[in-house]
Amino acid sequence: DRRSIAKMVTTRRQSMGMAKTTRKSSRARSPSPQPKRTPRKTPAKRKTTASKGSVSWSDSAGTGVQDGGFLRSLGALLLLVTTPPFTMALWSIFVQHKGSVTSFGLQVADSSNWPAFSASLPTVSWEATSYIAAFGAFQAFLQLAVPGKEFIGPVSPKGNRPVYKANGVECFFLTLIAFFLGWRYEVFSPARVYDQFGEILNALNIFALVLCLFLTVKGCNFPSSTDSGTTGSFLFDYFWGTELYPRIGKSFDIKQWTNCRMGLMGWSILPLCFMAKQMENVGYASNSMLICVVLTNIYVFKFFLWETGYFCTMDIAHDRAGFYICWGCLVWVPSVYTSPALHLVQHPTNLSTPVAAAIAGLGVLMIYINWAADEQRKIFRATKGKSKVWGKAPKFIKAKYETGDGKTKESLLLISGWWGIARHFHYVPEILGSFFWTVPALFDHAMPYFYVIFLTILLFDRAYRDDARCAAKYGKYWDAYKKHVPYKFIPYIL
């Protein structure tokens, strides 16, 4: 009935109330739970746009390679085997065959000529060795003894900062003075350098190959800094190098000596020797030879005026001291870079005055633009972005990166002036400058232009490698930089 149902509902409500009271009292008596400890998050590594298979900028110590690898080692072996004999073939083409590749090829192709051809090749002479030893020792003495301002290089991948003595301009002029005094007072004959040039190249090849072996062993066993180590392949180590800043003692920087003092200073002196040989042959220096020699020396002077900027480039700050750099500066530069002047010794062409003036003027202009671009960035870096660029406050990106010792550093990426045109625009006037001190050879033979073609390939390769290195170093900041400066060389074209 109704009273029984009401009684049952009341009893049920009472039971539910007692249960709620019991749960509340139980919660009141139970201890409060301890807060959970949130594990400390490890900061995520900065992402980069480095290509697949590469390693971070700091871990690679600037090499951009994780190990030698089969293909890398194969490429290194190919260059090791072919480039030294190629320098001798180049000498033979210019000296024995007057620049004719066809004449050289026919002689090599005819097996009956091989005994005579082999007998005509240069060996190693004491005279040639004495020239190299005297020049190398003199340059080492100047590098150490001539006063100069202290220059601190850029932060290396492992956090080191090499210190240099900036005395390149003084050494350049002292070298030229010593050369002309030695020529004037017959201490030596510059024309004999041309006569012995094949023997000089042979001796340089031997010396450079032995030096690279020493540098490979040194970098693995007693390096000068922590920017060193092996890729795991002895062949690739020998080719690429095992050390970024090899030094003898604290003051003598080996790469500064091989690259700047032997390579670039030799590039200045050798064309003068070739000019002396032309004067011995025909009694005068043709205006084509004069244009080549003068433009070359203006370029080398420009280099030493900017030498501290060179200490911040890939050659010094990122490419290790191995066959690629050291043999290249000791042998390839004297052989290939001086080849236009070497060719002109036996081709004393006199250009018309308007043509000669136009070539010389355009060559000077290209060298100036190349210098202006490099100098603009050098001053910008030295003033930490506080200098004006083309009369205005510069635009730049503050890019952060990490070194191998875990420290965060900052670089300023300039996007104004010459550096707002294209990322590697300064290579364009450099290539054109090389064309203008080669074109006095005219177009009877193609071989004098091998240097221009090689330089173009070299600088294009360097631009791509530099972009890859900067992508690994700066990551998202480099991506932002490329949005402001999208072209590598020429706006809207490349």
CSV table of C-alpha atoms in Angstrom, one decimal:
chain,number,residue,atom,x,y,z
A,1,ASP,CA,0.0,0.0,0.0
A,2,ARG,CA,1.0,3.7,-0.1
A,3,ARG,CA,2.4,3.8,3.5
A,4,SER,CA,4.6,0.8,2.9
A,5,ILE,CA,6.0,2.3,-0.3
A,6,ALA,CA,6.7,5.6,1.4
A,7,LYS,CA,8.5,3.9,4.2
A,8,MET,CA,10.8,2.0,1.8
A,9,VAL,CA,11.7,5.2,0.0
A,10,THR,CA,12.6,7.0,3.3
A,11,THR,CA,14.8,4.0,4.4
A,12,ARG,CA,16.6,4.1,1.0
A,13,ARG,CA,17.3,7.8,1.2
A,14,GLN,CA,18.7,7.4,4.8
A,15,SER,CA,21.0,4.6,3.6
A,16,MET,CA,22.3,6.8,0.7
A,17,GLY,CA,23.0,9.7,3.1
A,18,MET,CA,25.0,7.5,5.5
A,19,ALA,CA,27.1,6.2,2.6
A,20,LYS,CA,27.9,9.8,1.5
A,21,THR,CA,28.9,10.7,5.0
A,22,THR,CA,31.1,7.6,5.3
A,23,ARG,CA,32.9,8.5,2.0
A,24,LYS,CA,33.5,12.1,3.1
A,25,SER,CA,34.9,11.1,6.5
A,26,SER,CA,37.1,8.5,4.8
A,27,ARG,CA,38.5,11.2,2.5
A,28,ALA,CA,39.1,13.5,5.4
A,29,ARG,CA,41.1,10.8,7.3
A,30,SER,CA,43.2,9.7,4.3
A,31,PRO,CA,46.5,11.5,3.8
A,32,SER,CA,46.6,14.0,0.9
A,33,PRO,CA,48.4,12.6,-2.2
A,34,GLN,CA,52.0,13.8,-3.0
A,35,PRO,CA,52.3,16.0,-6.1
A,36,LYS,CA,53.9,14.2,-9.0
A,37,ARG,CA,57.4,15.2,-9.9
A,38,THR,CA,57.7,16.5,-13.5
A,39,PRO,CA,60.9,15.3,-15.1
A,40,ARG,CA,63.2,18.1,-16.2
A,41,LYS,CA,63.1,18.4,-19.9
A,42,THR,CA,66.4,18.4,-21.8
A,43,PRO,CA,66.5,21.3,-24.2
A,44,ALA,CA,66.0,20.2,-27.7
A,45,LYS,CA,68.8,20.4,-30.1
A,46,ARG,CA,68.6,23.2,-32.6
A,47,LYS,CA,67.4,21.9,-36.0
A,48,THR,CA,69.5,22.7,-39.0
A,49,THR,CA,69.0,22.4,-42.7
A,50,ALA,CA,72.2,20.4,-43.2
A,51,SER,CA,72.0,17.9,-45.9
A,52,LYS,CA,71.3,14.2,-45.2
A,53,GLY,CA,74.5,12.3,-44.4
A,54,SER,CA,76.3,15.4,-43.0
A,55,VAL,CA,77.0,16.2,-39.4
A,56,SER,CA,76.6,19.4,-37.3
A,57,TRP,CA,79.0,22.2,-37.9
A,58,SER,CA,80.7,21.9,-34.5
A,59,ASP,CA,81.0,18.1,-34.6
A,60,SER,CA,82.6,18.1,-38.0
A,61,ALA,CA,85.1,20.7,-37.0
A,62,GLY,CA,84.3,22.6,-40.1
A,63,THR,CA,84.7,19.6,-42.5
A,64,GLY,CA,81.0,19.0,-43.1
A,65,VAL,CA,81.7,15.3,-43.5
A,66,GLN,CA,81.0,12.5,-41.0
A,67,ASP,CA,83.6,10.1,-42.4
A,68,GLY,CA,85.7,9.5,-45.5
A,69,GLY,CA,83.1,7.3,-47.2
A,70,PHE,CA,83.8,5.1,-50.2
A,71,LEU,CA,82.9,7.7,-52.8
A,72,ARG,CA,84.7,10.5,-51.0
A,73,SER,CA,87.8,8.4,-50.7
A,74,LEU,CA,87.5,7.4,-54.4
A,75,GLY,CA,87.3,11.0,-55.5
A,76,ALA,CA,90.2,11.9,-53.3
A,77,LEU,CA,92.3,9.1,-54.8
A,78,LEU,CA,91.4,10.2,-58.3
A,79,LEU,CA,92.6,13.8,-57.6
A,80,LEU,CA,95.7,12.5,-55.7
A,81,VAL,CA,96.7,10.4,-58.7
A,82,THR,CA,95.9,12.8,-61.6
A,83,THR,CA,96.7,16.3,-60.4
A,84,PRO,CA,100.4,16.1,-59.8
A,85,PRO,CA,101.2,14.7,-63.3
A,86,PHE,CA,98.7,17.1,-64.8
A,87,THR,CA,100.8,20.1,-63.5
A,88,MET,CA,103.7,18.6,-65.4
A,89,ALA,CA,101.6,18.1,-68.6
A,90,LEU,CA,100.5,21.7,-68.3
A,91,TRP,CA,104.1,22.8,-68.2
A,92,SER,CA,104.9,20.7,-71.2
A,93,ILE,CA,102.0,22.2,-73.2
A,94,PHE,CA,103.0,25.8,-72.5
A,95,VAL,CA,106.8,25.4,-72.7
A,96,GLN,CA,107.5,22.6,-75.0
A,97,HIS,CA,104.5,22.9,-77.3
A,98,LYS,CA,103.9,26.7,-77.1
A,99,GLY,CA,100.4,26.3,-75.8
A,100,SER,CA,99.2,23.7,-78.3
A,101,VAL,CA,97.1,20.9,-76.8
A,102,THR,CA,97.0,19.2,-80.2
A,103,SER,CA,100.8,19.1,-80.6
A,104,PHE,CA,101.1,17.7,-77.0
A,105,GLY,CA,98.4,15.1,-77.7
A,106,LEU,CA,99.9,13.9,-80.9
A,107,GLN,CA,103.3,13.4,-79.2
A,108,VAL,CA,101.8,11.4,-76.3
A,109,ALA,CA,99.6,9.3,-78.6
A,110,ASP,CA,102.5,8.2,-80.8
A,111,SER,CA,104.3,5.5,-78.9
A,112,SER,CA,107.4,5.9,-81.0
A,113,ASN,CA,107.9,9.3,-79.5
A,114,TRP,CA,107.7,8.1,-75.9
A,115,PRO,CA,111.4,7.6,-75.4
A,116,ALA,CA,112.2,11.1,-76.6
A,117,PHE,CA,109.2,12.5,-74.7
A,118,SER,CA,110.3,10.9,-71.5
A,119,ALA,CA,113.8,12.1,-71.9
A,120,SER,CA,112.6,15.7,-72.4
A,121,LEU,CA,110.6,15.8,-69.2
A,122,PRO,CA,112.3,17.7,-66.3
A,123,THR,CA,113.7,15.9,-63.3
A,124,VAL,CA,114.8,17.6,-60.0
A,125,SER,CA,117.8,19.8,-60.0
A,126,TRP,CA,119.8,21.4,-57.2
A,127,GLU,CA,119.3,24.8,-58.8
A,128,ALA,CA,115.5,24.4,-58.7
A,129,THR,CA,115.6,23.1,-55.2
A,130,SER,CA,117.8,26.0,-54.1
A,131,TYR,CA,115.2,28.5,-55.5
A,132,ILE,CA,112.4,26.9,-53.5
A,133,ALA,CA,114.4,26.6,-50.3
A,134,ALA,CA,115.6,30.2,-50.5
A,135,PHE,CA,112.2,31.6,-51.3
A,136,GLY,CA,110.4,29.4,-48.7
A,137,ALA,CA,112.9,30.3,-46.0
A,138,PHE,CA,112.7,34.0,-46.8
A,139,GLN,CA,108.9,34.0,-46.6
A,140,ALA,CA,109.0,32.1,-43.3
A,141,PHE,CA,111.5,34.7,-42.0
A,142,LEU,CA,109.3,37.6,-43.1
A,143,GLN,CA,106.2,36.0,-41.6
A,144,LEU,CA,107.8,35.7,-38.2
A,145,ALA,CA,110.1,38.7,-38.1
A,146,VAL,CA,108.2,41.6,-39.8
A,147,PRO,CA,106.0,43.5,-37.2
A,148,GLY,CA,102.3,43.5,-37.6
A,149,LYS,CA,99.1,44.0,-35.7
A,150,GLU,CA,97.6,41.1,-33.8
A,151,PHE,CA,94.5,39.7,-35.5
A,152,ILE,CA,92.2,37.3,-33.7
A,153,GLY,CA,90.5,34.9,-36.1
A,154,PRO,CA,86.8,33.8,-36.0
A,155,VAL,CA,85.5,31.3,-33.5
A,156,SER,CA,86.4,27.8,-34.7
A,157,PRO,CA,83.9,24.8,-34.6
A,158,LYS,CA,85.5,23.7,-31.4
A,159,GLY,CA,85.4,27.1,-29.8
A,160,ASN,CA,89.1,28.1,-30.4
A,161,ARG,CA,90.2,31.5,-31.8
A,162,PRO,CA,93.5,31.5,-33.6
A,163,VAL,CA,95.8,34.5,-33.4
A,164,TYR,CA,97.7,35.9,-36.4
A,165,LYS,CA,100.2,38.6,-37.2
A,166,ALA,CA,98.8,40.8,-39.9
A,167,ASN,CA,101.9,41.8,-41.8
A,168,GLY,CA,101.0,40.7,-45.4
A,169,VAL,CA,101.3,44.1,-47.1
A,170,GLU,CA,104.7,44.7,-45.6
A,171,CYS,CA,105.9,41.3,-46.6
A,172,PHE,CA,104.6,41.8,-50.1
A,173,PHE,CA,106.6,45.0,-50.7
A,174,LEU,CA,109.7,43.6,-49.0
A,175,THR,CA,109.5,40.6,-51.3
A,176,LEU,CA,109.2,42.8,-54.4
A,177,ILE,CA,112.1,45.0,-53.3
A,178,ALA,CA,114.3,41.9,-52.7
A,179,PHE,CA,113.3,40.5,-56.1
A,180,PHE,CA,114.2,43.7,-58.0
A,181,LEU,CA,117.4,44.3,-56.1
A,182,GLY,CA,118.4,40.7,-56.7
A,183,TRP,CA,117.7,41.1,-60.4
A,184,ARG,CA,119.4,44.5,-60.6
A,185,TYR,CA,122.6,43.4,-58.9
A,186,GLU,CA,122.6,39.9,-60.6
A,187,VAL,CA,122.3,38.0,-57.4
A,188,PHE,CA,120.1,35.7,-59.5
A,189,SER,CA,118.6,35.6,-63.0
A,190,PRO,CA,114.7,35.7,-63.1
A,191,ALA,CA,114.9,34.2,-66.6
A,192,ARG,CA,116.5,31.1,-65.1
A,193,VAL,CA,113.4,30.5,-63.1
A,194,TYR,CA,111.5,30.1,-66.4
A,195,ASP,CA,114.2,27.8,-67.7
A,196,GLN,CA,114.0,25.7,-64.5
A,197,PHE,CA,110.3,25.9,-64.0
A,198,GLY,CA,109.7,22.2,-64.9
A,199,GLU,CA,112.3,21.2,-62.3
A,200,ILE,CA,110.8,23.6,-59.8
A,201,LEU,CA,107.3,22.0,-60.2
A,202,ASN,CA,108.8,18.6,-59.8
A,203,ALA,CA,110.6,19.6,-56.5
A,204,LEU,CA,107.4,21.4,-55.3
A,205,ASN,CA,105.4,18.3,-55.9
A,206,ILE,CA,107.8,16.1,-53.9
A,207,PHE,CA,108.0,18.6,-51.0
A,208,ALA,CA,104.2,19.2,-50.9
A,209,LEU,CA,103.4,15.5,-50.9
A,210,VAL,CA,105.8,14.9,-48.0
A,211,LEU,CA,104.5,17.9,-46.1
A,212,CYS,CA,100.9,16.7,-46.4
A,213,LEU,CA,102.0,13.3,-44.9
A,214,PHE,CA,103.6,15.1,-42.0
A,215,LEU,CA,100.4,17.2,-41.5
A,216,THR,CA,98.3,14.1,-41.5
A,217,VAL,CA,100.4,12.4,-38.8
A,218,LYS,CA,100.7,15.6,-36.8
A,219,GLY,CA,96.9,16.2,-36.7
A,220,CYS,CA,96.2,12.7,-35.4
A,221,ASN,CA,99.0,12.6,-32.8
A,222,PHE,CA,100.1,16.0,-31.7
A,223,PRO,CA,97.6,18.6,-33.0
A,224,SER,CA,97.9,22.3,-32.2
A,225,SER,CA,94.3,22.6,-31.2
A,226,THR,CA,91.1,20.6,-30.5
A,227,ASP,CA,90.0,21.4,-34.1
A,228,SER,CA,91.5,18.1,-35.3
A,229,GLY,CA,90.9,14.4,-35.7
A,230,THR,CA,90.4,11.7,-38.2
A,231,THR,CA,87.5,10.7,-40.5
A,232,GLY,CA,88.5,7.1,-40.2
A,233,SER,CA,90.0,6.9,-43.7
A,234,PHE,CA,93.7,7.5,-44.0
A,235,LEU,CA,93.3,8.3,-47.7
A,236,PHE,CA,90.7,10.9,-47.1
A,237,ASP,CA,92.6,12.3,-44.1
A,238,TYR,CA,95.6,12.8,-46.3
A,239,PHE,CA,93.5,14.5,-48.9
A,240,TRP,CA,91.4,16.6,-46.6
A,241,GLY,CA,93.6,17.1,-43.6
A,242,THR,CA,93.4,16.2,-40.0
A,243,GLU,CA,93.9,19.6,-38.5
A,244,LEU,CA,92.4,23.0,-39.0
A,245,TYR,CA,95.1,25.2,-37.6
A,246,PRO,CA,98.5,23.4,-37.6
A,247,ARG,CA,101.3,25.3,-36.2
A,248,ILE,CA,105.0,24.8,-35.4
A,249,GLY,CA,105.4,26.3,-31.9
A,250,LYS,CA,103.0,29.0,-31.0
A,251,SER,CA,103.7,31.5,-33.7
A,252,PHE,CA,104.4,29.8,-37.1
A,253,ASP,CA,101.1,29.1,-38.7
A,254,ILE,CA,101.6,26.5,-41.5
A,255,LYS,CA,98.5,27.3,-43.5
A,256,GLN,CA,99.4,31.0,-43.5
A,257,TRP,CA,102.8,30.1,-44.9
A,258,THR,CA,101.6,27.6,-47.6
A,259,ASN,CA,98.5,29.7,-48.7
A,260,CYS,CA,99.6,33.3,-48.3
A,261,ARG,CA,103.4,33.4,-48.3
A,262,MET,CA,104.3,30.5,-50.7
A,263,GLY,CA,101.1,30.4,-52.9
A,264,LEU,CA,100.1,34.0,-53.2
A,265,MET,CA,103.5,35.6,-53.0
A,266,GLY,CA,104.8,33.1,-55.5
A,267,TRP,CA,101.9,34.0,-57.8
A,268,SER,CA,103.2,37.6,-57.7
A,269,ILE,CA,106.9,36.7,-58.4
A,270,LEU,CA,106.6,34.0,-61.1
A,271,PRO,CA,104.9,36.2,-63.7
A,272,LEU,CA,107.7,38.7,-63.2
A,273,CYS,CA,110.2,35.9,-63.9
A,274,PHE,CA,108.3,35.0,-67.1
A,275,MET,CA,108.4,38.6,-68.2
A,276,ALA,CA,112.2,38.7,-67.7
A,277,LYS,CA,112.4,35.6,-69.9
A,278,GLN,CA,110.4,37.3,-72.7
A,279,MET,CA,112.7,40.3,-72.4
A,280,GLU,CA,115.7,38.0,-72.8
A,281,ASN,CA,114.1,36.4,-75.8
A,282,VAL,CA,112.9,39.4,-77.8
A,283,GLY,CA,114.5,42.3,-76.0
A,284,TYR,CA,111.3,43.9,-74.6
A,285,ALA,CA,108.2,43.1,-72.6
A,286,SER,CA,105.1,43.1,-74.8
A,287,ASN,CA,102.1,45.1,-73.6
A,288,SER,CA,100.1,41.9,-73.4
A,289,MET,CA,102.7,40.6,-70.9
A,290,LEU,CA,102.7,43.9,-69.0
A,291,ILE,CA,98.9,43.9,-68.7
A,292,CYS,CA,98.9,40.3,-67.4
A,293,VAL,CA,101.8,40.9,-64.9
A,294,VAL,CA,100.5,44.2,-63.6
A,295,LEU,CA,96.9,43.1,-63.1
A,296,THR,CA,98.1,39.9,-61.4
A,297,ASN,CA,100.2,41.9,-59.0
A,298,ILE,CA,97.4,44.4,-58.3
A,299,TYR,CA,95.2,41.4,-57.4
A,300,VAL,CA,97.9,39.9,-55.1
A,301,PHE,CA,98.4,43.3,-53.5
A,302,LYS,CA,94.6,43.5,-53.0
A,303,PHE,CA,94.7,40.1,-51.4
A,304,PHE,CA,97.4,41.1,-48.8
A,305,LEU,CA,95.5,44.4,-48.1
A,306,TRP,CA,92.6,42.2,-47.2
A,307,GLU,CA,94.6,39.3,-45.7
A,308,THR,CA,92.9,39.5,-42.3
A,309,GLY,CA,89.6,39.0,-44.1
A,310,TYR,CA,91.1,35.9,-45.8
A,311,PHE,CA,91.7,34.5,-42.3
A,312,CYS,CA,87.9,34.3,-41.9
A,313,THR,CA,87.2,32.5,-45.2
A,314,MET,CA,86.7,28.8,-45.9
A,315,ASP,CA,90.3,28.2,-46.9
A,316,ILE,CA,91.6,29.1,-43.4
A,317,ALA,CA,88.7,28.8,-41.0
A,318,HIS,CA,86.9,25.7,-42.4
A,319,ASP,CA,89.1,23.6,-44.8
A,320,ARG,CA,91.7,21.5,-43.1
A,321,ALA,CA,95.3,21.5,-43.9
A,322,GLY,CA,95.8,18.6,-46.2
A,323,PHE,CA,96.5,17.8,-49.9
A,324,TYR,CA,93.4,19.8,-51.0
A,325,ILE,CA,94.6,23.1,-49.6
A,326,CYS,CA,98.4,22.8,-48.9
A,327,TRP,CA,99.4,20.9,-52.1
A,328,GLY,CA,97.0,23.1,-54.0
A,329,CYS,CA,98.7,26.4,-52.8
A,330,LEU,CA,102.3,25.0,-53.1
A,331,VAL,CA,101.9,23.4,-56.5
A,332,TRP,CA,98.6,24.0,-58.2
A,333,VAL,CA,98.7,27.8,-57.8
A,334,PRO,CA,102.3,28.2,-59.3
A,335,SER,CA,101.4,25.8,-62.1
A,336,VAL,CA,97.8,26.9,-63.1
A,337,TYR,CA,97.4,30.5,-61.8
A,338,THR,CA,100.5,31.7,-63.5
A,339,SER,CA,99.8,29.9,-66.8
A,340,PRO,CA,98.6,33.0,-68.8
A,341,ALA,CA,101.9,34.7,-68.2
A,342,LEU,CA,103.8,31.4,-68.9
A,343,HIS,CA,102.0,31.2,-72.3
A,344,LEU,CA,102.8,34.8,-73.2
A,345,VAL,CA,106.6,34.2,-72.9
A,346,GLN,CA,106.6,32.6,-76.4
A,347,HIS,CA,103.7,34.8,-77.7
A,348,PRO,CA,104.9,38.4,-77.4
A,349,THR,CA,101.7,40.0,-78.8
A,350,ASN,CA,101.4,43.8,-78.8
A,351,LEU,CA,97.8,45.0,-78.6
A,352,SER,CA,96.6,48.3,-79.9
A,353,THR,CA,96.7,51.1,-77.4
A,354,PRO,CA,92.9,51.4,-77.1
A,355,VAL,CA,92.4,47.6,-76.7
A,356,ALA,CA,95.2,47.4,-74.1
A,357,ALA,CA,93.8,50.4,-72.2
A,358,ALA,CA,90.3,48.9,-72.2
A,359,ILE,CA,91.5,45.5,-71.0
A,360,ALA,CA,93.7,47.0,-68.3
A,361,GLY,CA,90.9,49.4,-67.1
A,362,LEU,CA,88.2,46.7,-66.9
A,363,GLY,CA,90.6,44.4,-65.1
A,364,VAL,CA,91.4,47.1,-62.5
A,365,LEU,CA,87.7,47.8,-62.1
A,366,MET,CA,86.9,44.1,-61.5
A,367,ILE,CA,89.7,43.8,-58.9
A,368,TYR,CA,88.4,46.9,-57.2
A,369,ILE,CA,84.8,45.6,-57.0
A,370,ASN,CA,86.0,42.3,-55.6
A,371,TRP,CA,88.1,44.2,-53.0
A,372,ALA,CA,85.3,46.6,-52.1
A,373,ALA,CA,82.9,43.7,-51.5
A,374,ASP,CA,85.3,41.8,-49.3
A,375,GLU,CA,86.4,45.0,-47.4
A,376,GLN,CA,82.8,46.0,-46.8
A,377,ARG,CA,82.0,42.8,-45.0
A,378,LYS,CA,85.4,42.9,-43.2
A,379,ILE,CA,84.7,46.4,-41.8
A,380,PHE,CA,81.1,45.4,-40.9
A,381,ARG,CA,82.3,42.4,-38.9
A,382,ALA,CA,85.1,44.5,-37.2
A,383,THR,CA,82.6,47.1,-36.1
A,384,LYS,CA,80.0,44.6,-35.2
A,385,GLY,CA,77.5,46.1,-37.5
A,386,LYS,CA,78.0,49.7,-36.5
A,387,SER,CA,79.6,50.9,-39.7
A,388,LYS,CA,77.6,52.4,-42.6
A,389,VAL,CA,77.2,50.5,-45.8
A,390,TRP,CA,76.8,52.6,-48.9
A,391,GLY,CA,76.1,55.6,-46.7
A,392,LYS,CA,73.3,53.9,-44.7
A,393,ALA,CA,72.9,51.9,-41.6
A,394,PRO,CA,73.4,48.2,-42.6
A,395,LYS,CA,70.7,45.6,-42.5
A,396,PHE,CA,71.6,42.3,-41.0
A,397,ILE,CA,70.4,39.2,-39.2
A,398,LYS,CA,71.6,38.2,-35.8
A,399,ALA,CA,72.4,34.5,-36.1
A,400,LYS,CA,73.1,32.2,-33.2
A,401,TYR,CA,75.1,29.0,-33.3
A,402,GLU,CA,76.7,26.5,-31.0
A,403,THR,CA,80.4,25.5,-30.8
A,404,GLY,CA,81.8,22.1,-29.9
A,405,ASP,CA,82.3,23.2,-26.2
A,406,GLY,CA,78.6,23.8,-25.8
A,407,LYS,CA,78.7,27.6,-25.9
A,408,THR,CA,76.2,29.7,-27.8
A,409,LYS,CA,77.8,32.4,-30.1
A,410,GLU,CA,76.3,35.0,-32.4
A,411,SER,CA,77.2,36.2,-35.9
A,412,LEU,CA,75.9,39.1,-37.9
A,413,LEU,CA,74.8,38.2,-41.5
A,414,LEU,CA,75.0,41.2,-43.7
A,415,ILE,CA,72.1,41.8,-46.1
A,416,SER,CA,73.1,45.3,-47.3
A,417,GLY,CA,75.5,46.7,-49.9
A,418,TRP,CA,77.3,44.2,-52.1
A,419,TRP,CA,76.0,41.4,-49.9
A,420,GLY,CA,72.4,42.2,-50.5
A,421,ILE,CA,72.9,41.7,-54.3
A,422,ALA,CA,73.7,37.9,-54.0
A,423,ARG,CA,75.2,35.7,-51.4
A,424,HIS,CA,78.4,35.2,-53.4
A,425,PHE,CA,78.3,38.1,-55.8
A,426,HIS,CA,82.0,39.0,-55.0
A,427,TYR,CA,83.0,35.9,-57.0
A,428,VAL,CA,81.7,37.4,-60.2
A,429,PRO,CA,84.2,40.2,-60.4
A,430,GLU,CA,86.9,37.8,-59.3
A,431,ILE,CA,86.2,35.5,-62.3
A,432,LEU,CA,86.0,38.5,-64.7
A,433,GLY,CA,89.2,39.9,-63.3
A,434,SER,CA,91.0,36.6,-64.1
A,435,PHE,CA,89.5,36.8,-67.6
A,436,PHE,CA,91.0,40.3,-68.2
A,437,TRP,CA,94.5,39.3,-67.2
A,438,THR,CA,94.2,36.2,-69.5
A,439,VAL,CA,92.6,37.7,-72.6
A,440,PRO,CA,95.9,39.5,-73.7
A,441,ALA,CA,96.8,36.0,-74.8
A,442,LEU,CA,94.1,36.4,-77.4
A,443,PHE,CA,92.4,33.3,-78.8
A,444,ASP,CA,94.9,31.4,-80.9
A,445,HIS,CA,95.1,28.8,-78.2
A,446,ALA,CA,92.5,27.6,-75.7
A,447,MET,CA,94.8,26.5,-73.0
A,448,PRO,CA,95.6,29.9,-71.4
A,449,TYR,CA,91.9,30.0,-70.5
A,450,PHE,CA,92.1,26.8,-68.5
A,451,TYR,CA,92.8,28.9,-65.4
A,452,VAL,CA,89.6,31.0,-65.9
A,453,ILE,CA,87.5,27.8,-66.4
A,454,PHE,CA,89.1,26.2,-63.3
A,455,LEU,CA,88.5,29.3,-61.2
A,456,THR,CA,84.9,29.4,-62.2
A,457,ILE,CA,84.4,25.8,-61.2
A,458,LEU,CA,86.3,26.2,-58.0
A,459,LEU,CA,84.3,29.3,-56.9
A,460,PHE,CA,81.0,27.7,-57.8
A,461,ASP,CA,81.9,24.6,-55.8
A,462,ARG,CA,83.0,26.8,-52.9
A,463,ALA,CA,79.8,28.8,-52.9
A,464,TYR,CA,77.7,25.6,-52.7
A,465,ARG,CA,80.0,24.2,-49.9
A,466,ASP,CA,79.8,27.5,-48.1
A,467,ASP,CA,76.0,27.5,-48.2
A,468,ALA,CA,75.9,23.9,-46.9
A,469,ARG,CA,78.3,24.9,-44.1
A,470,CYS,CA,76.2,27.9,-43.1
A,471,ALA,CA,73.0,25.9,-43.2
A,472,ALA,CA,74.6,23.4,-40.7
A,473,LYS,CA,76.0,26.2,-38.6
A,474,TYR,CA,73.1,28.7,-38.4
A,475,GLY,CA,70.0,26.6,-39.2
A,476,LYS,CA,66.8,28.7,-39.2
A,477,TYR,CA,68.8,31.9,-39.2
A,478,TRP,CA,70.4,30.9,-42.5
A,479,ASP,CA,66.9,30.1,-43.9
A,480,ALA,CA,65.8,33.6,-43.0
A,481,TYR,CA,69.0,35.1,-44.6
A,482,LYS,CA,68.3,33.3,-47.8
A,483,LYS,CA,64.8,34.8,-47.9
A,484,HIS,CA,66.4,38.2,-48.0
A,485,VAL,CA,69.2,37.2,-50.4
A,486,PRO,CA,67.8,34.4,-52.5
A,487,TYR,CA,70.4,34.3,-55.3
A,488,LYS,CA,73.9,32.8,-55.1
A,489,PHE,CA,75.7,34.8,-57.8
A,490,ILE,CA,73.6,37.0,-60.1
A,491,PRO,CA,70.2,38.4,-59.2
A,492,TYR,CA,67.3,36.8,-61.1
A,493,ILE,CA,69.6,34.5,-63.0
A,494,LEU,CA,71.6,32.3,-60.6
